[in-house]
GROMACS .gro file of C-alpha atoms in nm:
model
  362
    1UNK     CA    1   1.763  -0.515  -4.784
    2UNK     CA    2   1.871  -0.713  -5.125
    3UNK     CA    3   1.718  -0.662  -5.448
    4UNK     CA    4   1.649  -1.043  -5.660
    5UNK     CA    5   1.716  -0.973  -6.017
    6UNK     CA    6   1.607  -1.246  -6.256
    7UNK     CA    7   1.808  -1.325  -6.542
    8UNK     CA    8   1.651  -1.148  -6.882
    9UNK     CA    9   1.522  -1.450  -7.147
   10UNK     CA   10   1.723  -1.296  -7.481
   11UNK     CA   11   1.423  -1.296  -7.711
   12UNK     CA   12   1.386  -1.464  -8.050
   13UNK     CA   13   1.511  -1.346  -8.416
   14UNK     CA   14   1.377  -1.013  -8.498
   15UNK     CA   15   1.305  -0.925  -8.153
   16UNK     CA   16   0.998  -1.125  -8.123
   17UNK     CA   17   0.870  -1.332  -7.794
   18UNK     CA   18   0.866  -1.691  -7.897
   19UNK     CA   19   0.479  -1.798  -7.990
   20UNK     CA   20   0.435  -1.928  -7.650
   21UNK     CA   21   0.521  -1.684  -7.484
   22UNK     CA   22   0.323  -1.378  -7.710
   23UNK     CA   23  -0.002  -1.628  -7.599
   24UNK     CA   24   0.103  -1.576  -7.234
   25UNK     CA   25   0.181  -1.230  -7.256
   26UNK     CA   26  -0.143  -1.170  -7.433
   27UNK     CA   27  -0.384  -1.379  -7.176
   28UNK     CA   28  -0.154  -1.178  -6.903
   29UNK     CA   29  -0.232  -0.870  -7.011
   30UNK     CA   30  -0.602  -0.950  -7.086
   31UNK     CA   31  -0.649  -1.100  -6.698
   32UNK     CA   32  -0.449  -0.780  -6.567
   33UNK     CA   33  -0.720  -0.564  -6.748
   34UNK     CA   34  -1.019  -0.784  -6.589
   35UNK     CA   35  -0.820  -0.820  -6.206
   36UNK     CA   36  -0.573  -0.737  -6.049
   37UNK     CA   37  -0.361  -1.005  -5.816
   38UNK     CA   38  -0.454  -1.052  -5.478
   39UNK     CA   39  -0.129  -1.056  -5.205
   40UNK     CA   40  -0.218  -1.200  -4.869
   41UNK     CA   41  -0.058  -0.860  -4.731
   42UNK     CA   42  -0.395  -0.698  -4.914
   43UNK     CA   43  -0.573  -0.945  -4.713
   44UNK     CA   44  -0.549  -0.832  -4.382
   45UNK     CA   45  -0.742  -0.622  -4.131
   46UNK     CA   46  -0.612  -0.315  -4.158
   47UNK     CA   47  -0.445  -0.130  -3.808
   48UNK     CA   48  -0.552   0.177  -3.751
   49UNK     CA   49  -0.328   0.330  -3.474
   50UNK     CA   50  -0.647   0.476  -3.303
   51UNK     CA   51  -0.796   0.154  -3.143
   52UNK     CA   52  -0.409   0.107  -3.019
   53UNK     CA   53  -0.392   0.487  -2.860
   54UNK     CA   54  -0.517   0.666  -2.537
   55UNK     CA   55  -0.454   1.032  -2.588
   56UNK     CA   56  -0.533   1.352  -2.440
   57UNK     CA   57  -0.788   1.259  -2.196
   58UNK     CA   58  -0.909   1.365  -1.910
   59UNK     CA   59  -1.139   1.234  -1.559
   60UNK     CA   60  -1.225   0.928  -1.824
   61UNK     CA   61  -1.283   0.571  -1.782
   62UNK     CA   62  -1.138   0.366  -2.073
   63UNK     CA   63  -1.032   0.049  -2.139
   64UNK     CA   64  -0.998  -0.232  -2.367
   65UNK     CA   65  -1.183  -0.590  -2.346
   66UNK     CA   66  -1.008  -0.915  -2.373
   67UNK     CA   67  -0.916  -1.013  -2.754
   68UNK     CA   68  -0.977  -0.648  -2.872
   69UNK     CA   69  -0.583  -0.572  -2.823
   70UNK     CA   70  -0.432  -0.941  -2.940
   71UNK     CA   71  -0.026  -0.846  -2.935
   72UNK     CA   72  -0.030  -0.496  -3.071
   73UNK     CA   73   0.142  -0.215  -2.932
   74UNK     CA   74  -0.016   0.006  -2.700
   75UNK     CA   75   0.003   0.413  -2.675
   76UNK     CA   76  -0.099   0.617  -2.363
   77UNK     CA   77  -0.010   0.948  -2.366
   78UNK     CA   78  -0.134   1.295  -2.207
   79UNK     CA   79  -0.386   1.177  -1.951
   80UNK     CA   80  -0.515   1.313  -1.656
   81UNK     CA   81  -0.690   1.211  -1.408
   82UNK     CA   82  -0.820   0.866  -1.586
   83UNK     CA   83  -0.898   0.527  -1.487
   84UNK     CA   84  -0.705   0.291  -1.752
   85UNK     CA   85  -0.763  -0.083  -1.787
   86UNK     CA   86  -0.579  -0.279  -2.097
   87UNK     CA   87  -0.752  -0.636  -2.041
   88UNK     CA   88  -0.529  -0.784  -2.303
   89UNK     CA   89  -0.184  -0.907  -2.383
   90UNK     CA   90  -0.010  -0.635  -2.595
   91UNK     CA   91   0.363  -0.614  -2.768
   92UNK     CA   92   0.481  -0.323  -2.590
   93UNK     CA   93   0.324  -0.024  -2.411
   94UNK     CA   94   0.438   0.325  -2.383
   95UNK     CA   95   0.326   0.572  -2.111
   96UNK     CA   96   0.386   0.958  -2.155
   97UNK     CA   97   0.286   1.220  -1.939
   98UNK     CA   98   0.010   1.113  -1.724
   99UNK     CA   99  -0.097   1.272  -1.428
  100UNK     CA  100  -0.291   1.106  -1.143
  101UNK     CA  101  -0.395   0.785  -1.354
  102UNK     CA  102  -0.523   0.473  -1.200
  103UNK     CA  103  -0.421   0.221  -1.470
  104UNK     CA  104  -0.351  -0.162  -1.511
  105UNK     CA  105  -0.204  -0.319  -1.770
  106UNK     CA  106  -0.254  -0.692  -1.923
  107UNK     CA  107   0.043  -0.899  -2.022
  108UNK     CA  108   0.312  -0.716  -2.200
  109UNK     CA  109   0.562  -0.936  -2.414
  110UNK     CA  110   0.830  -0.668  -2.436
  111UNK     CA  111   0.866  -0.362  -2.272
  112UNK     CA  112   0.633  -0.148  -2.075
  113UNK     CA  113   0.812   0.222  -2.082
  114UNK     CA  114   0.712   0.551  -1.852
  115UNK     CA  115   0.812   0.897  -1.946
  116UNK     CA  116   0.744   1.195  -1.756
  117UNK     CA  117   0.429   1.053  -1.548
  118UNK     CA  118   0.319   1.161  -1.233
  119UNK     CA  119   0.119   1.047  -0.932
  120UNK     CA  120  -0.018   0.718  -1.104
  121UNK     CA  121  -0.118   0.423  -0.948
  122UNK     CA  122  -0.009   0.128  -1.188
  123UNK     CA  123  -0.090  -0.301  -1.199
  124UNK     CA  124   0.134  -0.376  -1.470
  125UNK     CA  125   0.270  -0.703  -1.592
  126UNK     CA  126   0.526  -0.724  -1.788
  127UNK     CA  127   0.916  -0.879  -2.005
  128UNK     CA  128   1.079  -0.544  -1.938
  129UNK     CA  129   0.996  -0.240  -1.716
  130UNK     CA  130   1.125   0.075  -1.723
  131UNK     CA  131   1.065   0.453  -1.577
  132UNK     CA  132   1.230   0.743  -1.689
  133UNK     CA  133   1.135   1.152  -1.552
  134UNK     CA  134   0.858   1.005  -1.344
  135UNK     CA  135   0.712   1.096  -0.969
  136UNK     CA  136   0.552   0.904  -0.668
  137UNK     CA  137   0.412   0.580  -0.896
  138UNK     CA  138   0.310   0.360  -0.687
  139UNK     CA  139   0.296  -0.011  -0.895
  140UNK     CA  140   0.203  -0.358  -0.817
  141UNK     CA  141   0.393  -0.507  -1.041
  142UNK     CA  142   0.515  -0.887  -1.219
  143UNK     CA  143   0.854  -0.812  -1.425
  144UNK     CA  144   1.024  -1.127  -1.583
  145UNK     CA  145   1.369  -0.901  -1.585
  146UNK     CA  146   1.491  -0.661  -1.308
  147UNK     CA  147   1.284  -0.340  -1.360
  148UNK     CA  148   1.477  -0.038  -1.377
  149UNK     CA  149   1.411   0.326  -1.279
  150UNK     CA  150   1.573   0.654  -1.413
  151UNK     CA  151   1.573   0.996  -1.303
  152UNK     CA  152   1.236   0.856  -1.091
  153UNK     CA  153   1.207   0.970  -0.733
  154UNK     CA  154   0.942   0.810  -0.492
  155UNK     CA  155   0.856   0.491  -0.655
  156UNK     CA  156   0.720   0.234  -0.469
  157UNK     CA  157   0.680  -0.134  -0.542
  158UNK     CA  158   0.459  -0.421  -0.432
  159UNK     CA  159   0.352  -0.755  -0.601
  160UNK     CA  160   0.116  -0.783  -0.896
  161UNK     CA  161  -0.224  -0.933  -0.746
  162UNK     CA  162  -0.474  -0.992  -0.998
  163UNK     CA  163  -0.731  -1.203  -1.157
  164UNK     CA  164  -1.026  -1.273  -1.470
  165UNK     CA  165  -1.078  -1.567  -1.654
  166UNK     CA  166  -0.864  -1.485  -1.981
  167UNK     CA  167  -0.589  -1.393  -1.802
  168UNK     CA  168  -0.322  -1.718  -1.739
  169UNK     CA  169  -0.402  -1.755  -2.133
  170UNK     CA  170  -0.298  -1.373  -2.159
  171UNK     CA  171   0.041  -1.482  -2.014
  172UNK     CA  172   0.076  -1.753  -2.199
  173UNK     CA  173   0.005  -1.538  -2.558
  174UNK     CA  174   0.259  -1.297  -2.433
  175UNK     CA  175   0.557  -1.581  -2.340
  176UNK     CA  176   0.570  -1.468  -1.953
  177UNK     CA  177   0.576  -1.728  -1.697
  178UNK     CA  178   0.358  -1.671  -1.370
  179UNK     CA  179   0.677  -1.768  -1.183
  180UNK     CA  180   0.919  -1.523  -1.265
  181UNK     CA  181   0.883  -1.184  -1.095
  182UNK     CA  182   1.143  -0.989  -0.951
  183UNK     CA  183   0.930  -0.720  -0.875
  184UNK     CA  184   1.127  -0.627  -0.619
  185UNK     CA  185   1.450  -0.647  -0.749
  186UNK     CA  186   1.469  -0.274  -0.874
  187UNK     CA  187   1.772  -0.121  -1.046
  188UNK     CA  188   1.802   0.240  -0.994
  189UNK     CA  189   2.008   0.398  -1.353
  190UNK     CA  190   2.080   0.746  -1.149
  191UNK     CA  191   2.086   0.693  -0.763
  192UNK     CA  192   2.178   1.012  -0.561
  193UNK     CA  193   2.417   0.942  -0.279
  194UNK     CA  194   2.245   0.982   0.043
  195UNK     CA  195   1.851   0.954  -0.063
  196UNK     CA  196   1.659   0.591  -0.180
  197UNK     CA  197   1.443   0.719  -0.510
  198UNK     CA  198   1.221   0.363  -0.470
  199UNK     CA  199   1.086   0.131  -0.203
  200UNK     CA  200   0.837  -0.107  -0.116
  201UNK     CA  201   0.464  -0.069  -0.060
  202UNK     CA  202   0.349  -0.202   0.257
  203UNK     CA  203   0.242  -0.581   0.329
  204UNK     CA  204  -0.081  -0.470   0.358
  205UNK     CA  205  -0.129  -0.279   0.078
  206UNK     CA  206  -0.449  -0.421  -0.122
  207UNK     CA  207  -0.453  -0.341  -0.552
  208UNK     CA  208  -0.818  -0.208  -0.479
  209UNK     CA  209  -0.735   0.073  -0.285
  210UNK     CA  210  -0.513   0.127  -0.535
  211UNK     CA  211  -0.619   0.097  -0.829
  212UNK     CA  212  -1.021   0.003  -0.827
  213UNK     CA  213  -1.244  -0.248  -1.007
  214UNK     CA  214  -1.359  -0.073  -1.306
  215UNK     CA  215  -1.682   0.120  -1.304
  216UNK     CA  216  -1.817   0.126  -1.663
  217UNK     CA  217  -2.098  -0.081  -1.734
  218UNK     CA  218  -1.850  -0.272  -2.062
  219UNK     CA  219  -1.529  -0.304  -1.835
  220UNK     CA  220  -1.753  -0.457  -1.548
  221UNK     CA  221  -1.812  -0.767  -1.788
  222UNK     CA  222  -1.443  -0.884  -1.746
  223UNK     CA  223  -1.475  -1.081  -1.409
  224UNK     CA  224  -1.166  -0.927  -1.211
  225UNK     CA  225  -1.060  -1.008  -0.833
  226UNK     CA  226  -0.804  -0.796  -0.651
  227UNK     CA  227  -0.798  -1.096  -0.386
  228UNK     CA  228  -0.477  -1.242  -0.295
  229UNK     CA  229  -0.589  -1.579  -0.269
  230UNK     CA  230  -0.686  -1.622  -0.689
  231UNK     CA  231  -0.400  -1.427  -0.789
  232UNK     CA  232  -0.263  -1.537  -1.125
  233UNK     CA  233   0.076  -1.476  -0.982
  234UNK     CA  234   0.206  -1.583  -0.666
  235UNK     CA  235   0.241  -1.336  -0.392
  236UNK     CA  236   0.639  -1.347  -0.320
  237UNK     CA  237   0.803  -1.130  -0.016
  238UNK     CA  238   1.105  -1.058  -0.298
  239UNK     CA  239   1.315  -0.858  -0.149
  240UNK     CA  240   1.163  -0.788   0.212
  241UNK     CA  241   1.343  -0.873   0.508
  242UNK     CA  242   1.265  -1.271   0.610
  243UNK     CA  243   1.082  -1.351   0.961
  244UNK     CA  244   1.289  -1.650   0.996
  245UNK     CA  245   1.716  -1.775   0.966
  246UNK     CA  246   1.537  -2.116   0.811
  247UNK     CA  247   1.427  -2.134   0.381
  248UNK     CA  248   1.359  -2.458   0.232
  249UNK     CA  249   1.412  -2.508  -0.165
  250UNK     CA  250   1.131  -2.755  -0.337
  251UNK     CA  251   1.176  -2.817  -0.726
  252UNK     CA  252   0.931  -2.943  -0.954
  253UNK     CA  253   1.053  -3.120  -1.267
  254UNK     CA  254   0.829  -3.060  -1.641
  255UNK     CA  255   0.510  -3.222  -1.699
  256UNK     CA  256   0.162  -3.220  -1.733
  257UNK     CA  257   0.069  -3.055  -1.390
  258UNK     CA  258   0.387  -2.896  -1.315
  259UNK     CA  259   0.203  -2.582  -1.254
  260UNK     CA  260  -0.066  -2.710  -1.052
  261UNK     CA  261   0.167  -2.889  -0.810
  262UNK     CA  262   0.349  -2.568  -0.749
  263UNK     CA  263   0.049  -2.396  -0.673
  264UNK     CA  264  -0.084  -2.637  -0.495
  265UNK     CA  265   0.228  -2.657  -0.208
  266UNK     CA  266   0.227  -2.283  -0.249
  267UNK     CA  267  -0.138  -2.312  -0.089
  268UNK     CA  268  -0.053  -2.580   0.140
  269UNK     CA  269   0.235  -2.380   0.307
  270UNK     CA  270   0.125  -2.022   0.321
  271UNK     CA  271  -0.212  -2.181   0.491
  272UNK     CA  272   0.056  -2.317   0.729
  273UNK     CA  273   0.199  -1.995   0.828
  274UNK     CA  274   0.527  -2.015   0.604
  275UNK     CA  275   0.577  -1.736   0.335
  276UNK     CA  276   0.630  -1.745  -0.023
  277UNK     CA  277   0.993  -1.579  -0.100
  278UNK     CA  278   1.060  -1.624  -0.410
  279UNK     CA  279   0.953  -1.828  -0.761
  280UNK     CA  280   1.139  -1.913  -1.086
  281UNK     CA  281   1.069  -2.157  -1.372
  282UNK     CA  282   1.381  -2.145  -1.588
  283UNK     CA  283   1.552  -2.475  -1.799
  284UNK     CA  284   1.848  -2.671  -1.638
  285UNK     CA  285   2.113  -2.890  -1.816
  286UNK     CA  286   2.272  -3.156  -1.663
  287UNK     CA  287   2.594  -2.972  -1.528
  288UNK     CA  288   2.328  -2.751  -1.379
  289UNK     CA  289   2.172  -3.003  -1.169
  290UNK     CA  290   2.510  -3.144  -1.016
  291UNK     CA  291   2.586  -2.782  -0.920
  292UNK     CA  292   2.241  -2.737  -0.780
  293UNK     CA  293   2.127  -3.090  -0.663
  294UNK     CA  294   2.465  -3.216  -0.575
  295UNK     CA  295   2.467  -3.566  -0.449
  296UNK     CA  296   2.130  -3.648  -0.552
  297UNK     CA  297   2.189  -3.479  -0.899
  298UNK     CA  298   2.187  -3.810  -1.114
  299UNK     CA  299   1.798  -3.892  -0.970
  300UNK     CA  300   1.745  -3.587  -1.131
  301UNK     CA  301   1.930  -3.557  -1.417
  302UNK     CA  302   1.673  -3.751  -1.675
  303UNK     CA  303   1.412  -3.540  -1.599
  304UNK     CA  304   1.530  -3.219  -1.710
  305UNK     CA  305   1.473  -3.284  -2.072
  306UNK     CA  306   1.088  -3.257  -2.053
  307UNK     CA  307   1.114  -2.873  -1.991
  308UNK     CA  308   1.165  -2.590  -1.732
  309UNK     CA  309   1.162  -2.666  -1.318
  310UNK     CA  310   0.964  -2.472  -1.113
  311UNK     CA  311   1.137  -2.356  -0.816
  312UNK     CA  312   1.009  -2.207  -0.497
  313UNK     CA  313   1.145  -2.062  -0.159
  314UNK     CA  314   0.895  -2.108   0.153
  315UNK     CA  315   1.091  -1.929   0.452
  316UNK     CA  316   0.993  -1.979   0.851
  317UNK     CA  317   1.092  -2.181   1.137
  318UNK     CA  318   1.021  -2.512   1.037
  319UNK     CA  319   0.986  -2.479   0.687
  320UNK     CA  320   1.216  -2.777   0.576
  321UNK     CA  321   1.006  -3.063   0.805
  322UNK     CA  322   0.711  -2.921   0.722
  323UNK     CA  323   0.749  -2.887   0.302
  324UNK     CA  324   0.920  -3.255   0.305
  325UNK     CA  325   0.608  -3.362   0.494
  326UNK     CA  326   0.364  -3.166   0.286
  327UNK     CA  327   0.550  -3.342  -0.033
  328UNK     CA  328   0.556  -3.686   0.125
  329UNK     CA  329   0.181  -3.646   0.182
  330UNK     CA  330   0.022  -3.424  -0.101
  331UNK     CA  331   0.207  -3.534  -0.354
  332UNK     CA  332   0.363  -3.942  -0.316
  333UNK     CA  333   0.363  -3.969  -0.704
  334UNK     CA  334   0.551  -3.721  -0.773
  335UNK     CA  335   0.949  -3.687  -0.811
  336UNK     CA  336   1.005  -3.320  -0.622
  337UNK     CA  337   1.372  -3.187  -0.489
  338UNK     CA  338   1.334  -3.028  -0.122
  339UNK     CA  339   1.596  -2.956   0.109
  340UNK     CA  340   1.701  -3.229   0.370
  341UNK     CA  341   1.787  -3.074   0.653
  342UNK     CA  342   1.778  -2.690   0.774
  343UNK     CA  343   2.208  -2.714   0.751
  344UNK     CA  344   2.149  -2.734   0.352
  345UNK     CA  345   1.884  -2.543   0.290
  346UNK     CA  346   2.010  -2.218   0.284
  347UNK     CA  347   2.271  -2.347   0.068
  348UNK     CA  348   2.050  -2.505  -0.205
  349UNK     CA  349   1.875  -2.210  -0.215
  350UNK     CA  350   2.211  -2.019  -0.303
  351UNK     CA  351   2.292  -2.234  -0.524
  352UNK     CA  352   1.964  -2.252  -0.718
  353UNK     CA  353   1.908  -1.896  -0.724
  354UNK     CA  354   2.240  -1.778  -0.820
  355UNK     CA  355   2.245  -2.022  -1.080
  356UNK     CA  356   1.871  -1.894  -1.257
  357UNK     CA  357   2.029  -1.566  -1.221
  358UNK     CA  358   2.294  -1.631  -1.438
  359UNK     CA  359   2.091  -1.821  -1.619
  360UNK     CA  360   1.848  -1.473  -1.685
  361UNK     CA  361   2.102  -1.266  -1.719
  362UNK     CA  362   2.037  -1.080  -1.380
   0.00000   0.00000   0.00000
């Protein structure tokens, strides 16, 4: 880091300060003697690294409230057998050996990083996830990037399900959109020819069972739901194998309910028996749209300057009919892209996905 010098005043015959400037230096040093300056650095709350650490503890319940962690970075080390709940939105969270922890973690902004931990059952939401020297975690988890796994051997994946009232403001305080999750999408750093170190958690797997509504009479105040139904994220079938050769691609363009209107054909369709693949809200320029919209591009184009598109994949037989019907009826006002045909669905879908991939830098 530079140094600022200021250039020296040379001072008057005989060495003195000009008269001015003795009167300054006098009524200086006289006001340093009464106070000292104030910096808006000596202003602050002070951190203390304690309310930010979990350490050393053992068949515990412990947690944080919403507001109490506010951005800052998280510690959790040397834990056994504890029930962990962060109920916040943090800056980044490390995990180091922990053995048979239930723990879930509010919205990260950065990375969420676990060393050396053991037999843990983990909600954790997230920019970046990573495991390194870990064993059998089982996590339901939102990642905006694709999570990666190192030296980690039976890891197994499902989608983050969860909900209390703070939380879609958590998300929103730590920059992560609801829509992007590739939770499934894991990279593993050190595979081992012949064996599969990860996989997915069953369907049916509920968070509950996994990791349970907390117990203590301060944690109980946050109003959580492990239902499906009022998750904060969408349930997406990421990387499972599809029940049907038919996908239909619907876009929503920026603006005041963009997020509602997603959800809101996300409930219309999954009521209707068609699944939720995949979601991603990501910007698009206009070369964008003529590689993803194609011939009706230009109806598109002006739109794309109000903000990201929301884009989702419903999969089943029927699924193109049944989304442009759903659109036509549900929501009339509203300028949405969805597939024409069956023929070109699987194709905008390719070409939309492909293209927020690059876009991510998956």
């Amino acid at each position: 880091m530079g140094c600022f010098f200021s250039r020296r005043r040379k001072p008057a015959q005989g060495g003195q300060l000009p008269l001015q400037q003795q009167a300054g230096a006098g009524q200086d040093a006289a006001a340093g003697e009464q106070k000292a300056p104030q910096y808006s650095w000596d202003l602050r709350a002070k951190i203390d690294p304690k309310d930010y650490t979990f350490s050393g503890l053992k068949n515990e319940t412990v947690g944080r409230l919403p507001g109490k962690v506010a951005g800052q970075q998280f510690v959790i080390q040397d834990c056994e057998n504890c029930k962990i709940y962060i109920f916040d939105h943090s800056a980044t969270i490390t995990i180091d050996d922990c053995v048979n922890c239930q723990i879930f973690l509010g919205p990260i902004k950065g990375s969420v990083f676990f060393r050396d931990c053991k037999d843990c059952k983990c909600v954790v939401a997230c920019q970046q996830f990573r495991t390194r020297d870990c064993r059998k975690l089982e996590v339901f988890l939102c990642c905006a990037t694709q999570p990666i796994i190192e030296s980690s051997t039976a890891m197994k994946f499902g989608c983050f399900q969860y909900y209390y009232p703070e939380l879609a403001l958590q998300f929103k305080d730590a920059g992560l959109s609801i829509f992007n999750n590739t939770w499934s999408n894991i990279h593993d750093f050190t595979p081992v020819s012949g064996e599969n170190n990860w996989g997915l958690l069953p369907e049916t797997a509920v968070v509950q069972d996994y990791v349970p509504l907390p117990s203590s009479e301060e944690l109980k105040a946050v109003r959580v739901s492990t239902d499906a139904t009022k998750s904060i994220i969408p349930i997406t079938r990421g990387r499972r194998q599809k029940n049907s050769d038919e996908s239909c691609l619907a876009v929503f363009f920026a603006g005041d309910y963009t997020t509602a209107n997603a959800r809101k054909l996300i409930d219309e369709m999954t009521s209707k028996g068609f699944q939720l693949v995949q979601t991603k809200e990501v910007l698009m320029k206009a070369e964008d749209a003529h590689r993803v919209f194609q011939q009706s591009a230009l109806e598109f184009i002006p739109l794309l300057e109000k903000g990201p598109v929301v884009a989702l994949e419903f999969n089943g037989d029927g699924a193109v009919e049944q989304c442009r019907s759903t659109i036509n009826e549900v929501f009339s006002g509203t300028k949405v892209f969805v597939s024409e045909s069956k023929a070109s669905a699987s194709q905008d879908v390719d070409n939309f996905y492909n293209f927020a991939d690059m876009q991510m830098g998956m």
